[in-house]
């Protein structure tokens, strides 16, 4: 740790910046006015962003994971000498926690338990499963996928991570026992895995990544969880697989279409769990952003590489 | 590892001993007939246990966590030269996984989600919580409590473990950040904790450990999970706290009375999750026992201390 004071400003004054001020301190920096600051932690929108930044500002932390609006507003172009970082990855923990919840609730047969009004222990016994010794394939090894792996490993699950390159997924809490498979070999995975978690971005290449053929190769005991985007699963094929018992169930925080219309079969199928894209609700976002800020302030103070740098050339 | 062959027998021939035979191999020993064996892995009941054991037998692994029936049948008394081990701790993982599932389902508002037939995202948002940054108190630091800690830590929960001695709880996957509190100071915990998991044995001292007074000191956002014995919670007080919203909810794998009778309020309260004592169903027990056997065989082969030794003087 350096003995030098690192002055960092926080803005705007609303919403209440208390958590972010605390994060600046936790990261080892000192709160200061913008005029004296070397960095700015910004919790507001692009519309309220200062027109001018003092020449002392080296780094600006933005509050969103996707920063298209900041590009559109011309803020990055206006400050070419400043490093910008986004909040990409900051919100992955809540979504990963939600995915774990959906998978565990499915595997342990919670939906049927919640409909019961009678003990019937012998009826329930055979349906209560475990993740221990089971293979869970996580399609997508971005922030959410990498946050989910350390939650599943202590439960004794075997993890297959699917990414584009097939380069081994690494990170805190990710053991060498995780098998990484390139997306082009995903076809070989369906019949090998017990469960699937979809955590990949929505692109032309991932649209209906899971369709009738893929679902048919899963097991009658398989759960499929989607916390990414509804378009990655062919909804009609999923409804058919759920209705026929081809798979055990689906836990969906995202759907296609979204919002899911009233009367849709996914609302009534007993083995479908639908949560209305609420895995990362507003009240959890500020605390998650504060954690991200503390981590990045600490990196800034120590002169290390910052998390989630925005590359003006790439546009994200 | 020793180059010496360590012969171990497995019995009886039913149920299918394949998993246990595999576990003997995984532990580094060699399957043999009872007559030549140095140890016996027993998967049956006390009634089928061999009347005589060869003098070569040094160790017998029993298949139950509680071995009262083996004492009653006189089996330990008949073989004073043999070390017996129980399966205590072997079944903790499944119960800990169940406790995690109940807690996550509660905190993330799954019961109400499952009753929904409409998207209503804005209604759901404020009710979706997280374990990140929350304090979870685990009352009881036996096998289940110690198995649960490594599942909660990666979710970012702060753990308070309550045991009799207050000596710091240690074990694989249990970090120094876990605070251990002696049971006599449990009274100070209720107002400090966000959630409570009951995983302590049923004794005269723990009967109605959680009553009206304790529930009143928890938060309106608190969930209480019971995977131990129903008698640890005063059911009437719990029903009142759930109905009034004094706490957010309860996840119960055990109840008092048990089985919970039809028509009981816990079946209809929207914030009560009841599973009929099925957190460790029969089909998961054999695999869990096999894991325990592999670990103990490995210890036997290497001359290390065995897991779950039975002490004839204590009676367990």
XYZ file of C-alpha atoms in Angstrom:
632
model
C 0.000 0.000 0.000
C 1.160 3.489 -0.837
C 1.171 6.241 1.781
C 0.118 8.741 -0.876
C -3.417 10.071 -0.543
C -5.477 9.250 -3.650
C -8.357 11.743 -3.927
C -11.497 10.395 -5.616
C -14.827 12.158 -6.150
C -18.308 10.615 -6.088
C -21.313 11.981 -7.956
C -24.062 12.941 -8.428
C -25.458 13.802 -4.983
C -28.621 11.790 -5.728
C -29.286 8.879 -5.363
C -27.750 8.841 -1.875
C -24.009 8.244 -2.476
C -23.291 6.884 1.034
C -22.544 3.341 -0.151
C -20.191 4.612 -2.847
C -18.393 6.980 -0.475
C -17.855 3.978 1.791
C -16.572 1.955 -1.169
C -14.006 4.664 -1.981
C -12.706 4.380 1.575
C -12.697 0.584 1.462
C -10.632 0.741 -1.706
C -7.997 2.784 0.092
C -8.682 6.201 -1.476
C -9.838 9.499 0.047
C -13.078 11.247 -0.838
C -12.506 14.645 -2.425
C -14.229 17.343 -4.461
C -14.212 16.864 -8.192
C -11.825 19.797 -8.639
C -9.026 18.021 -6.729
C -9.871 14.436 -7.676
C -7.808 11.968 -9.709
C -10.879 9.845 -10.414
C -14.671 10.137 -10.502
C -17.147 7.453 -9.430
C -20.385 8.255 -11.262
C -23.715 6.785 -10.156
C -26.034 8.874 -12.348
C -27.069 8.789 -15.967
C -25.239 10.295 -18.954
C -27.617 13.290 -18.984
C -26.337 14.597 -15.638
C -22.662 13.930 -16.342
C -20.427 17.051 -15.922
C -19.823 18.865 -19.177
C -16.221 19.500 -18.186
C -13.852 17.333 -16.174
C -10.825 18.817 -14.395
C -7.489 17.951 -16.013
C -6.611 16.007 -12.840
C -9.179 13.280 -13.633
C -7.486 10.112 -14.915
C -10.316 7.623 -14.531
C -14.126 7.613 -14.559
C -16.167 4.655 -13.263
C -19.579 4.434 -14.969
C -22.539 2.723 -13.251
C -23.904 0.567 -16.107
C -22.787 -2.790 -17.455
C -23.722 -1.791 -21.007
C -22.508 1.718 -21.837
C -24.084 2.312 -25.281
C -25.888 5.404 -23.933
C -22.611 6.955 -22.825
C -21.156 6.541 -26.286
C -24.328 7.950 -27.849
C -24.160 10.971 -25.545
C -20.590 11.608 -26.744
C -19.137 11.490 -23.251
C -16.268 9.160 -24.059
C -15.353 11.071 -27.210
C -15.311 14.325 -25.259
C -12.714 13.007 -22.765
C -10.169 11.039 -24.798
C -7.490 11.476 -22.118
C -9.629 9.722 -19.442
C -9.872 5.980 -18.850
C -13.494 4.855 -18.474
C -14.617 1.633 -16.811
C -18.092 0.128 -16.882
C -19.905 -1.973 -14.274
C -19.708 -5.089 -16.498
C -19.544 -8.150 -14.272
C -20.723 -6.256 -11.183
C -24.236 -7.611 -11.390
C -23.282 -11.188 -12.187
C -23.394 -12.405 -8.586
C -27.099 -11.800 -8.098
C -27.966 -13.519 -11.360
C -25.690 -16.457 -10.536
C -27.356 -16.767 -7.110
C -30.738 -16.794 -8.836
C -29.602 -19.498 -11.273
C -28.406 -21.629 -8.346
C -31.740 -21.128 -6.598
C -33.722 -22.173 -9.671
C -31.543 -25.247 -10.264
C -31.664 -26.414 -6.636
C -35.414 -25.805 -6.389
C -35.908 -27.883 -9.513
C -33.591 -30.743 -8.618
C -35.103 -30.978 -5.119
C -38.672 -30.905 -6.482
C -39.718 -27.745 -4.695
C -42.588 -26.732 -7.033
C -44.542 -29.919 -6.269
C -43.741 -29.597 -2.556
C -45.254 -26.105 -2.565
C -48.491 -27.419 -4.044
C -48.808 -30.130 -1.387
C -51.212 -29.853 1.531
C -50.441 -33.273 2.929
C -47.260 -34.999 4.231
C -46.988 -37.869 1.658
C -43.295 -38.453 2.395
C -43.084 -41.727 0.454
C -44.498 -40.055 -2.662
C -41.920 -37.295 -2.492
C -38.828 -39.353 -1.623
C -38.028 -40.639 -5.141
C -38.249 -37.164 -6.658
C -35.772 -35.420 -4.359
C -32.471 -35.202 -6.228
C -29.053 -33.751 -5.557
C -26.384 -31.873 -7.491
C -23.674 -33.993 -5.834
C -21.908 -36.068 -8.454
C -24.033 -34.566 -11.234
C -22.729 -32.781 -14.314
C -23.900 -29.206 -14.801
C -23.101 -27.565 -18.125
C -22.911 -23.780 -18.092
C -23.299 -22.363 -21.584
C -21.454 -19.036 -21.524
C -18.437 -18.296 -19.372
C -18.846 -14.541 -18.970
C -19.462 -12.838 -15.649
C -22.543 -14.881 -14.729
C -21.072 -18.229 -15.713
C -17.827 -17.528 -13.889
C -19.759 -16.372 -10.805
C -21.896 -19.520 -10.840
C -19.044 -22.042 -10.953
C -17.779 -21.329 -7.397
C -21.360 -21.737 -6.108
C -21.800 -25.174 -7.713
C -18.378 -26.664 -6.946
C -18.870 -27.002 -3.160
C -22.124 -28.861 -3.822
C -20.075 -31.615 -5.472
C -21.264 -30.931 -9.025
C -18.989 -31.554 -12.004
C -18.876 -28.454 -14.182
C -18.621 -28.210 -17.953
C -18.147 -24.596 -19.056
C -18.853 -23.764 -22.680
C -17.184 -20.716 -24.213
C -16.264 -19.660 -27.731
C -12.550 -20.405 -27.641
C -12.490 -23.557 -25.542
C -9.612 -22.001 -23.570
C -9.865 -23.219 -19.954
C -12.066 -20.945 -17.864
C -10.131 -19.548 -14.911
C -10.848 -17.151 -12.089
C -11.312 -16.931 -8.344
C -13.008 -20.037 -6.982
C -12.794 -21.880 -10.308
C -10.900 -25.159 -9.827
C -8.880 -27.060 -12.446
C -11.562 -29.776 -12.383
C -13.828 -27.565 -14.517
C -13.901 -28.881 -18.074
C -14.046 -26.178 -20.751
C -15.565 -27.045 -24.117
C -15.657 -24.767 -27.182
C -19.126 -23.777 -28.367
C -18.573 -25.591 -31.670
C -18.528 -28.882 -29.719
C -21.686 -28.121 -27.750
C -23.503 -30.795 -29.769
C -21.562 -33.500 -27.941
C -22.562 -32.186 -24.528
C -26.345 -32.609 -24.444
C -26.294 -36.354 -23.934
C -23.423 -36.177 -21.407
C -24.778 -33.575 -19.018
C -27.322 -33.853 -16.230
C -28.372 -30.216 -16.185
C -27.851 -27.082 -18.292
C -27.608 -23.422 -17.315
C -27.852 -20.894 -20.146
C -25.730 -17.806 -19.430
C -24.568 -16.765 -22.909
C -25.281 -13.498 -24.723
C -28.089 -13.238 -27.241
C -26.590 -13.120 -30.722
C -27.574 -14.390 -34.136
C -25.388 -17.431 -33.433
C -27.065 -18.285 -30.127
C -30.701 -17.837 -31.221
C -32.612 -21.067 -30.462
C -29.385 -22.692 -29.352
C -31.664 -25.067 -27.425
C -34.349 -26.561 -29.643
C -36.272 -29.808 -29.988
C -33.193 -31.818 -30.982
C -31.091 -30.639 -28.043
C -33.916 -31.132 -25.536
C -34.475 -34.673 -26.825
C -30.899 -35.563 -25.967
C -31.131 -34.392 -22.369
C -32.293 -36.787 -19.621
C -35.793 -37.165 -18.131
C -34.102 -35.970 -14.917
C -32.545 -32.878 -16.522
C -33.355 -29.301 -15.572
C -32.584 -26.444 -17.896
C -32.107 -22.985 -16.400
C -32.091 -19.774 -18.442
C -30.850 -16.540 -16.868
C -29.500 -15.034 -20.101
C -32.019 -14.119 -22.792
C -35.239 -15.864 -23.810
C -34.182 -16.132 -27.454
C -31.573 -18.782 -26.671
C -34.323 -21.390 -26.169
C -37.015 -22.351 -28.668
C -40.005 -21.830 -26.379
C -42.410 -24.087 -28.303
C -39.916 -26.950 -28.216
C -39.378 -26.365 -24.507
C -43.100 -26.426 -23.767
C -43.385 -29.738 -25.642
C -40.433 -31.246 -23.740
C -41.854 -30.149 -20.407
C -45.330 -31.441 -21.215
C -44.071 -34.851 -22.394
C -41.616 -35.312 -19.525
C -38.675 -35.496 -21.945
C -36.871 -33.326 -19.390
C -37.660 -32.854 -15.700
C -38.186 -29.119 -15.745
C -37.140 -25.602 -16.625
C -36.258 -22.599 -14.470
C -36.612 -19.424 -16.500
C -35.793 -15.869 -15.476
C -36.064 -14.867 -19.149
C -38.539 -15.971 -21.777
C -39.419 -15.524 -25.428
C -41.659 -13.622 -25.754
C -40.984 -11.323 -22.814
C -42.987 -10.378 -20.872
C -44.544 -13.818 -21.043
C -48.222 -13.227 -21.901
C -51.017 -14.277 -19.566
C -52.363 -17.706 -20.454
C -49.017 -18.964 -21.826
C -48.453 -22.704 -21.172
C -45.285 -21.909 -19.156
C -47.512 -20.338 -16.483
C -49.387 -23.580 -15.914
C -46.932 -26.400 -16.605
C -46.143 -27.853 -13.155
C -42.466 -28.335 -14.020
C -41.833 -24.792 -15.257
C -40.566 -22.159 -12.829
C -40.881 -18.630 -14.213
C -39.453 -15.548 -12.538
C -40.128 -12.292 -14.438
C -36.534 -11.278 -15.280
C -36.069 -10.184 -11.680
C -32.815 -11.965 -10.838
C -31.071 -8.603 -10.530
C -33.663 -6.272 -8.998
C -32.985 -2.511 -8.662
C -32.449 -2.533 -4.893
C -29.571 -5.024 -5.205
C -27.830 -3.135 -7.984
C -26.450 -0.250 -5.902
C -24.831 -2.575 -3.352
C -23.349 -4.647 -6.177
C -22.051 -1.494 -7.860
C -20.478 -0.392 -4.565
C -18.605 -3.711 -4.317
C -17.367 -3.215 -7.871
C -16.279 0.350 -7.036
C -14.359 -0.762 -3.942
C -12.513 -3.366 -6.017
C -11.682 -0.902 -8.772
C -10.635 1.892 -6.397
C -8.257 -0.547 -4.730
C -6.802 -1.433 -8.146
C -6.474 2.251 -9.039
C -4.736 3.073 -5.751
C -2.303 0.194 -6.242
C -1.713 0.995 -9.905
C -3.135 -2.339 -11.077
C -5.263 -3.027 -14.156
C -8.849 -1.818 -13.720
C -11.893 -4.099 -14.023
C -14.183 -3.677 -17.034
C -12.242 -1.057 -19.012
C -14.300 0.501 -21.793
C -12.612 0.362 -25.177
C -13.781 3.280 -27.341
C -12.710 1.352 -30.457
C -14.935 -1.657 -29.634
C -17.756 0.465 -28.319
C -18.147 -1.467 -25.022
C 0.808 -44.993 -0.230
C 1.811 -48.488 0.881
C 2.488 -51.268 -1.631
C 0.916 -53.775 0.765
C -2.433 -55.180 -0.345
C -5.149 -54.374 2.192
C -7.974 -56.935 1.852
C -11.438 -55.640 2.748
C -14.770 -57.488 2.537
C -18.173 -56.009 1.654
C -21.482 -57.428 2.805
C -24.248 -58.469 2.652
C -24.812 -59.392 -1.010
C -28.090 -57.432 -1.042
C -28.712 -54.571 -1.578
C -26.434 -54.511 -4.635
C -22.947 -53.814 -3.212
C -21.467 -52.486 -6.493
C -21.072 -48.908 -5.246
C -19.380 -50.086 -2.046
C -17.049 -52.433 -3.901
C -16.074 -49.452 -6.034
C -15.529 -47.367 -2.901
C -13.169 -49.999 -1.464
C -11.091 -49.750 -4.646
C -11.189 -45.945 -4.589
C -9.906 -46.009 -1.029
C -6.870 -48.021 -2.154
C -7.837 -51.434 -0.725
C -8.551 -54.765 -2.414
C -11.866 -56.587 -2.259
C -11.599 -59.953 -0.528
C -13.684 -62.668 1.110
C -14.540 -62.145 4.735
C -12.249 -65.009 5.771
C -9.113 -63.183 4.528
C -10.240 -59.604 5.183
C -8.752 -57.068 7.588
C -11.948 -55.007 7.539
C -15.658 -55.389 6.763
C -17.869 -52.778 5.105
C -21.421 -53.641 6.162
C -24.451 -52.275 4.303
C -27.153 -54.397 5.952
C -28.993 -54.285 9.239
C -27.876 -55.723 12.588
C -30.135 -58.775 12.138
C -28.108 -60.100 9.192
C -24.683 -59.325 10.685
C -22.353 -62.370 10.833
C -22.458 -64.136 14.218
C -18.712 -64.702 14.068
C -16.004 -62.504 12.611
C -12.605 -63.929 11.577
C -9.761 -62.972 13.904
C -8.214 -61.048 10.977
C -10.950 -58.379 11.123
C -9.663 -55.167 12.707
C -12.378 -52.724 11.627
C -16.102 -52.814 10.783
C -17.856 -49.925 9.015
C -21.574 -49.764 9.901
C -24.088 -48.148 7.516
C -26.118 -46.000 9.957
C -25.412 -42.590 11.460
C -27.129 -43.582 14.728
C -26.045 -47.046 15.885
C -28.347 -47.634 18.877
C -29.750 -50.787 17.215
C -26.265 -52.272 16.914
C -25.644 -51.789 20.593
C -29.054 -53.259 21.437
C -28.312 -56.293 19.266
C -25.100 -56.837 21.275
C -22.884 -56.728 18.202
C -20.317 -54.297 19.584
C -20.102 -56.162 22.897
C -19.540 -59.444 21.058
C -16.482 -58.080 19.190
C -14.510 -56.034 21.713
C -11.278 -56.431 19.725
C -12.800 -54.770 16.632
C -12.975 -51.015 15.920
C -16.440 -49.997 14.709
C -17.214 -46.833 12.774
C -20.644 -45.408 12.019
C -21.865 -43.384 9.030
C -22.240 -40.261 11.192
C -21.666 -37.228 9.001
C -22.055 -39.174 5.753
C -25.572 -37.936 5.141
C -24.931 -34.321 6.077
C -24.275 -33.101 2.539
C -27.752 -33.842 1.240
C -29.399 -32.162 4.219
C -27.103 -29.133 3.897
C -27.966 -28.874 0.192
C -31.650 -28.986 1.114
C -31.192 -26.247 3.724
C -29.436 -24.063 1.141
C -32.276 -24.673 -1.319
C -34.947 -23.715 1.235
C -33.058 -20.574 2.279
C -32.405 -19.390 -1.291
C -35.977 -20.132 -2.363
C -37.231 -18.090 0.565
C -34.890 -15.140 0.200
C -35.574 -14.935 -3.553
C -39.355 -15.150 -3.023
C -39.855 -18.349 -4.990
C -43.134 -19.468 -3.356
C -44.988 -16.367 -4.556
C -43.351 -16.644 -7.989
C -44.715 -20.176 -8.320
C -48.234 -18.992 -7.605
C -48.049 -16.274 -10.272
C -49.712 -16.635 -13.652
C -48.766 -13.168 -14.847
C -45.453 -11.345 -15.416
C -45.870 -8.488 -12.861
C -42.120 -7.747 -12.735
C -42.490 -4.469 -10.814
C -44.503 -6.217 -8.093
C -41.858 -8.884 -7.672
C -38.724 -6.705 -7.821
C -38.769 -5.403 -4.221
C -39.220 -8.902 -2.790
C -36.213 -10.534 -4.459
C -33.424 -10.655 -1.896
C -29.889 -11.969 -1.779
C -27.659 -13.746 0.712
C -24.721 -11.528 -0.304
C -23.689 -9.403 2.652
C -26.324 -10.996 4.877
C -25.673 -12.740 8.176
C -26.790 -16.350 8.409
C -26.703 -17.976 11.828
C -26.370 -21.753 11.853
C -27.481 -23.190 15.174
C -25.543 -26.449 15.559
C -22.093 -27.072 14.142
C -22.269 -30.825 13.676
C -22.058 -32.549 10.311
C -24.917 -30.623 8.707
C -23.839 -27.214 9.989
C -20.239 -27.792 8.946
C -21.382 -29.004 5.507
C -23.587 -25.943 5.048
C -20.931 -23.299 5.774
C -18.876 -23.961 2.592
C -22.081 -23.681 0.537
C -22.993 -20.272 1.983
C -19.551 -18.657 2.003
C -19.188 -18.326 -1.797
C -22.580 -16.595 -1.885
C -21.053 -13.787 0.168
C -22.994 -14.512 3.374
C -21.465 -13.804 6.776
C -21.734 -16.915 8.940
C -22.325 -17.162 12.662
C -21.981 -20.759 13.869
C -23.449 -21.633 17.244
C -22.058 -24.618 19.127
C -21.917 -25.656 22.761
C -18.309 -24.766 23.496
C -17.901 -21.611 21.442
C -14.592 -23.044 20.203
C -14.073 -21.843 16.617
C -15.636 -24.188 14.088
C -13.042 -25.496 11.661
C -13.019 -27.911 8.770
C -12.620 -28.140 5.004
C -14.084 -25.101 3.286
C -14.686 -23.254 6.576
C -12.859 -19.893 6.499
C -11.565 -17.935 9.501
C -14.247 -15.328 8.824
C -16.859 -17.616 10.405
C -17.774 -16.329 13.863
C -18.421 -19.031 16.434
C -20.696 -18.243 19.369
C -21.385 -20.518 22.340
C -25.003 -21.642 22.725
C -25.277 -19.831 26.051
C -24.920 -16.526 24.148
C -27.514 -17.404 21.512
C -29.833 -14.824 23.065
C -27.625 -12.036 21.713
C -27.781 -13.370 18.174
C -31.460 -13.086 17.240
C -31.441 -9.323 16.735
C -28.056 -9.395 14.926
C -28.756 -12.031 12.299
C -30.612 -11.820 9.014
C -31.501 -15.513 8.748
C -31.348 -18.626 10.925
C -30.751 -22.277 10.042
C -31.530 -24.813 12.760
C -29.198 -27.829 12.557
C -28.808 -28.840 16.208
C -29.790 -32.136 17.830
C -33.088 -32.504 19.645
C -32.409 -32.594 23.387
C -34.186 -31.369 26.486
C -32.009 -28.236 26.290
C -32.919 -27.439 22.680
C -36.700 -28.024 22.925
C -38.498 -24.873 21.725
C -35.164 -23.116 21.368
C -37.037 -20.821 18.980
C -40.216 -19.431 20.536
C -42.278 -16.259 20.415
C -39.573 -14.151 22.060
C -36.818 -15.223 19.678
C -39.033 -14.833 16.601
C -40.002 -11.318 17.719
C -36.344 -10.289 17.686
C -35.728 -11.463 14.117
C -36.327 -9.098 11.184
C -39.413 -8.836 8.940
C -36.995 -9.963 6.192
C -35.728 -13.007 8.114
C -36.178 -16.596 7.025
C -35.840 -19.451 9.478
C -34.907 -22.877 8.129
C -35.231 -26.085 10.146
C -33.553 -29.267 8.899
C -32.918 -30.737 12.372
C -35.949 -31.754 14.430
C -39.353 -30.124 14.702
C -39.163 -29.838 18.476
C -36.550 -27.080 18.287
C -39.211 -24.590 17.167
C -42.433 -23.726 18.995
C -44.811 -24.355 16.096
C -47.662 -22.204 17.410
C -45.327 -19.233 17.888
C -43.934 -19.784 14.387
C -47.405 -19.863 12.825
C -48.222 -16.582 14.577
C -44.985 -14.935 13.391
C -45.564 -16.093 9.810
C -49.179 -14.938 9.812
C -48.340 -11.491 11.235
C -45.321 -10.917 8.982
C -43.021 -10.636 12.016
C -40.612 -12.738 9.938
C -40.533 -13.211 6.176
C -40.902 -16.960 6.103
C -39.960 -20.451 7.230
C -38.518 -23.418 5.330
C -39.190 -26.595 7.243
C -38.030 -30.108 6.452
C -39.090 -31.137 9.964
C -42.131 -30.156 11.967
C -43.780 -30.635 15.318
C -45.969 -32.622 15.152
C -44.572 -34.873 12.456
C -46.055 -35.898 10.100
C -47.723 -32.508 9.893
C -51.486 -33.237 9.925
C -53.723 -32.279 7.008
C -55.369 -28.912 7.567
C -52.465 -27.537 9.639
C -51.883 -23.773 9.107
C -48.323 -24.441 7.874
C -49.827 -26.087 4.769
C -51.665 -22.916 3.786
C -49.514 -20.014 4.989
C -48.034 -18.504 1.805
C -44.658 -17.904 3.466
C -44.192 -21.428 4.840
C -42.308 -24.001 2.756
C -42.793 -27.534 4.059
C -40.908 -30.566 2.757
C -41.908 -33.827 4.465
C -38.551 -34.731 6.104
C -37.251 -35.806 2.716
C -33.956 -33.891 2.628
C -32.059 -37.186 2.744
C -34.151 -39.601 0.676
C -33.294 -43.326 0.518
C -31.912 -43.276 -3.024
C -29.280 -40.691 -2.069
C -28.172 -42.511 1.064
C -26.270 -45.380 -0.606
C -24.167 -43.029 -2.749
C -23.424 -40.879 0.301
C -22.473 -43.995 2.302
C -20.169 -45.087 -0.529
C -18.356 -41.712 -0.402
C -17.950 -42.144 3.354
C -16.627 -45.696 2.858
C -14.076 -44.573 0.255
C -12.799 -41.900 2.652
C -12.588 -44.316 5.584
C -10.956 -47.106 3.546
C -8.324 -44.630 2.439
C -7.693 -43.667 6.063
C -7.492 -47.341 7.093
C -5.044 -48.163 4.289
C -2.847 -45.228 5.279
C -3.091 -45.957 9.002
C -4.812 -42.650 9.745
C -7.605 -41.978 12.237
C -10.977 -43.285 11.019
C -14.054 -41.056 10.579
C -16.965 -41.489 12.995
C -15.471 -44.043 15.416
C -18.067 -45.640 17.681
C -17.204 -45.425 21.362
C -18.778 -48.341 23.256
C -18.466 -46.367 26.496
C -20.502 -43.415 25.138
C -22.931 -45.620 23.250
C -22.591 -43.746 19.910
